[in-house]
Amino acid sequence: QVQLVESGGGLVQPGGSLRLSCVAFGFPFRLYPMNWYRQAPGKVRELVAGIIGTGDSTNYPDSVKGRFTISRDNAKNTVYLQMNSLKPEDTAVYYCNVAVGSNEYWGQGTQVTVSS
């Protein structure tokens, strides 16, 4: 059974940093690309980072490029999202995501609030 469990969200001041973690269960983690999405109130869910199984290639939208870094530790079945220089517009619920076969799986989400 595929399960994704996020942690690491919280309240941070503008310009601050947070690191999110997502532990995966129930599938051969190292073989699958992993993604981080976010959803702000009243907005559609958007992709903020993706990483392939080996960790050798990543992708980011322009809105977070240079500030966010996705990484993974395949020995720990964990994917991370390091977020630096946070802005109020980064406030959202952040979700870990994986597509396994024809199914897509999501974690429960972790709230990130950027405010002074």
mmCIF file of C-alpha atoms in Angstrom:
data_model
loop_
_atom_site.group_PDB
_atom_site.id
_atom_site.type_symbol
_atom_site.label_atom_id
_atom_site.label_comp_id
_atom_site.label_asym_id
_atom_site.label_seq_id
_atom_site.Cartn_x
_atom_site.Cartn_y
_atom_site.Cartn_z
ATOM 1 C CA GLN A 1 0.000 0.000 0.000
ATOM 2 C CA VAL A 2 1.509 3.294 -1.101
ATOM 3 C CA GLN A 3 1.728 5.896 1.638
ATOM 4 C CA LEU A 4 3.404 9.299 1.729
ATOM 5 C CA VAL A 5 3.951 11.121 5.033
ATOM 6 C CA GLU A 6 5.075 14.758 5.010
ATOM 7 C CA SER A 7 6.541 16.763 7.857
ATOM 8 C CA GLY A 8 8.458 19.973 8.469
ATOM 9 C CA GLY A 9 5.950 22.712 7.809
ATOM 10 C CA GLY A 10 5.380 25.659 10.089
ATOM 11 C CA LEU A 11 5.366 29.420 10.500
ATOM 12 C CA VAL A 12 8.406 31.325 9.259
ATOM 13 C CA GLN A 13 9.208 34.980 8.691
ATOM 14 C CA PRO A 14 9.799 36.330 5.182
ATOM 15 C CA GLY A 15 13.345 35.568 4.124
ATOM 16 C CA GLY A 16 13.497 32.511 6.338
ATOM 17 C CA SER A 17 13.987 28.853 5.513
ATOM 18 C CA LEU A 18 12.217 25.543 6.064
ATOM 19 C CA ARG A 19 12.959 21.974 5.073
ATOM 20 C CA LEU A 20 10.098 19.621 4.301
ATOM 21 C CA SER A 21 10.440 15.850 4.385
ATOM 22 C CA CYS A 22 8.317 13.105 2.847
ATOM 23 C CA VAL A 23 8.780 9.456 3.797
ATOM 24 C CA ALA A 24 7.426 6.941 1.309
ATOM 25 C CA PHE A 25 6.131 3.429 1.884
ATOM 26 C CA GLY A 26 4.772 0.599 -0.237
ATOM 27 C CA PHE A 27 6.663 0.891 -3.539
ATOM 28 C CA PRO A 28 10.297 0.673 -4.770
ATOM 29 C CA PHE A 29 11.098 4.285 -3.974
ATOM 30 C CA ARG A 30 14.387 4.535 -5.868
ATOM 31 C CA LEU A 31 12.714 3.699 -9.175
ATOM 32 C CA TYR A 32 10.162 6.520 -9.167
ATOM 33 C CA PRO A 33 10.285 10.257 -9.761
ATOM 34 C CA MET A 34 8.948 12.244 -6.845
ATOM 35 C CA ASN A 35 7.280 15.647 -6.789
ATOM 36 C CA TRP A 36 6.340 18.422 -4.402
ATOM 37 C CA TYR A 37 3.178 20.429 -5.068
ATOM 38 C CA ARG A 38 1.528 23.257 -3.180
ATOM 39 C CA GLN A 39 -1.956 24.669 -2.940
ATOM 40 C CA ALA A 40 -2.786 28.091 -1.585
ATOM 41 C CA PRO A 41 -6.345 29.023 -0.522
ATOM 42 C CA GLY A 42 -8.514 29.644 -3.571
ATOM 43 C CA LYS A 43 -5.805 28.587 -6.003
ATOM 44 C CA VAL A 44 -5.123 25.466 -8.042
ATOM 45 C CA ARG A 45 -2.512 22.985 -6.897
ATOM 46 C CA GLU A 46 0.828 23.697 -8.580
ATOM 47 C CA LEU A 47 4.044 21.749 -9.054
ATOM 48 C CA VAL A 48 6.998 23.309 -7.240
ATOM 49 C CA ALA A 49 9.714 20.666 -7.694
ATOM 50 C CA GLY A 50 10.381 17.279 -9.263
ATOM 51 C CA ILE A 51 13.259 14.804 -9.058
ATOM 52 C CA ILE A 52 13.983 11.583 -10.924
ATOM 53 C CA GLY A 53 14.689 8.262 -9.213
ATOM 54 C CA THR A 54 18.463 8.587 -9.212
ATOM 55 C CA GLY A 55 18.297 12.184 -8.031
ATOM 56 C CA ASP A 56 20.446 13.298 -10.960
ATOM 57 C CA SER A 57 17.851 15.571 -12.534
ATOM 58 C CA THR A 58 15.455 18.075 -11.015
ATOM 59 C CA ASN A 59 12.975 20.624 -12.297
ATOM 60 C CA TYR A 60 11.373 23.761 -10.876
ATOM 61 C CA PRO A 61 8.975 26.457 -12.051
ATOM 62 C CA ASP A 62 10.363 29.965 -12.358
ATOM 63 C CA SER A 63 8.469 31.043 -9.238
ATOM 64 C CA VAL A 64 10.757 28.988 -6.962
ATOM 65 C CA LYS A 65 13.878 28.416 -9.066
ATOM 66 C CA GLY A 66 17.004 29.419 -7.167
ATOM 67 C CA ARG A 67 15.169 29.393 -3.821
ATOM 68 C CA PHE A 68 13.864 25.811 -3.500
ATOM 69 C CA THR A 69 15.923 22.627 -3.763
ATOM 70 C CA ILE A 70 14.508 19.124 -4.009
ATOM 71 C CA SER A 71 16.655 16.149 -3.032
ATOM 72 C CA ARG A 72 16.191 12.517 -2.077
ATOM 73 C CA ASP A 73 17.807 9.841 0.047
ATOM 74 C CA ASN A 74 16.912 6.505 -1.498
ATOM 75 C CA ALA A 75 18.353 4.617 1.471
ATOM 76 C CA LYS A 76 15.770 6.320 3.683
ATOM 77 C CA ASN A 77 12.873 6.359 1.177
ATOM 78 C CA THR A 78 12.699 10.095 1.762
ATOM 79 C CA VAL A 79 12.406 13.146 -0.453
ATOM 80 C CA TYR A 80 13.159 16.644 0.830
ATOM 81 C CA LEU A 81 12.285 20.186 -0.143
ATOM 82 C CA GLN A 82 14.671 22.853 1.112
ATOM 83 C CA MET A 83 12.988 26.243 0.882
ATOM 84 C CA ASN A 84 15.079 29.394 1.286
ATOM 85 C CA SER A 85 14.319 33.099 0.953
ATOM 86 C CA LEU A 86 10.669 32.383 1.644
ATOM 87 C CA LYS A 87 8.059 34.919 0.612
ATOM 88 C CA PRO A 88 4.488 35.456 1.831
ATOM 89 C CA GLU A 89 3.270 34.145 -1.531
ATOM 90 C CA ASP A 90 4.877 30.785 -0.714
ATOM 91 C CA THR A 91 2.201 30.281 1.945
ATOM 92 C CA ALA A 92 0.322 27.096 1.076
ATOM 93 C CA VAL A 93 -0.227 23.468 1.965
ATOM 94 C CA TYR A 94 2.650 21.463 0.515
ATOM 95 C CA TYR A 95 2.076 17.923 -0.761
ATOM 96 C CA CYS A 96 4.365 15.072 -1.687
ATOM 97 C CA ASN A 97 3.323 13.197 -4.843
ATOM 98 C CA VAL A 98 4.185 10.067 -6.809
ATOM 99 C CA ALA A 99 2.651 8.287 -9.790
ATOM 100 C CA VAL A 100 2.869 4.498 -9.544
ATOM 101 C CA GLY A 101 1.426 2.674 -12.537
ATOM 102 C CA SER A 102 -1.838 4.341 -13.458
ATOM 103 C CA ASN A 103 -2.404 5.697 -9.955
ATOM 104 C CA GLU A 104 -1.345 8.949 -8.415
ATOM 105 C CA TYR A 105 -0.717 9.237 -4.692
ATOM 106 C CA TRP A 106 -0.602 12.206 -2.338
ATOM 107 C CA GLY A 107 0.479 12.777 1.205
ATOM 108 C CA GLN A 108 -1.739 14.465 3.774
ATOM 109 C CA GLY A 109 -0.014 17.814 3.250
ATOM 110 C CA THR A 110 1.945 20.097 5.548
ATOM 111 C CA GLN A 111 1.116 23.773 6.090
ATOM 112 C CA VAL A 112 3.747 26.400 5.370
ATOM 113 C CA THR A 113 2.937 29.945 6.460
ATOM 114 C CA VAL A 114 5.276 32.823 5.652
ATOM 115 C CA SER A 115 4.366 35.880 7.672
ATOM 116 C CA SER A 116 5.893 38.503 9.907
#
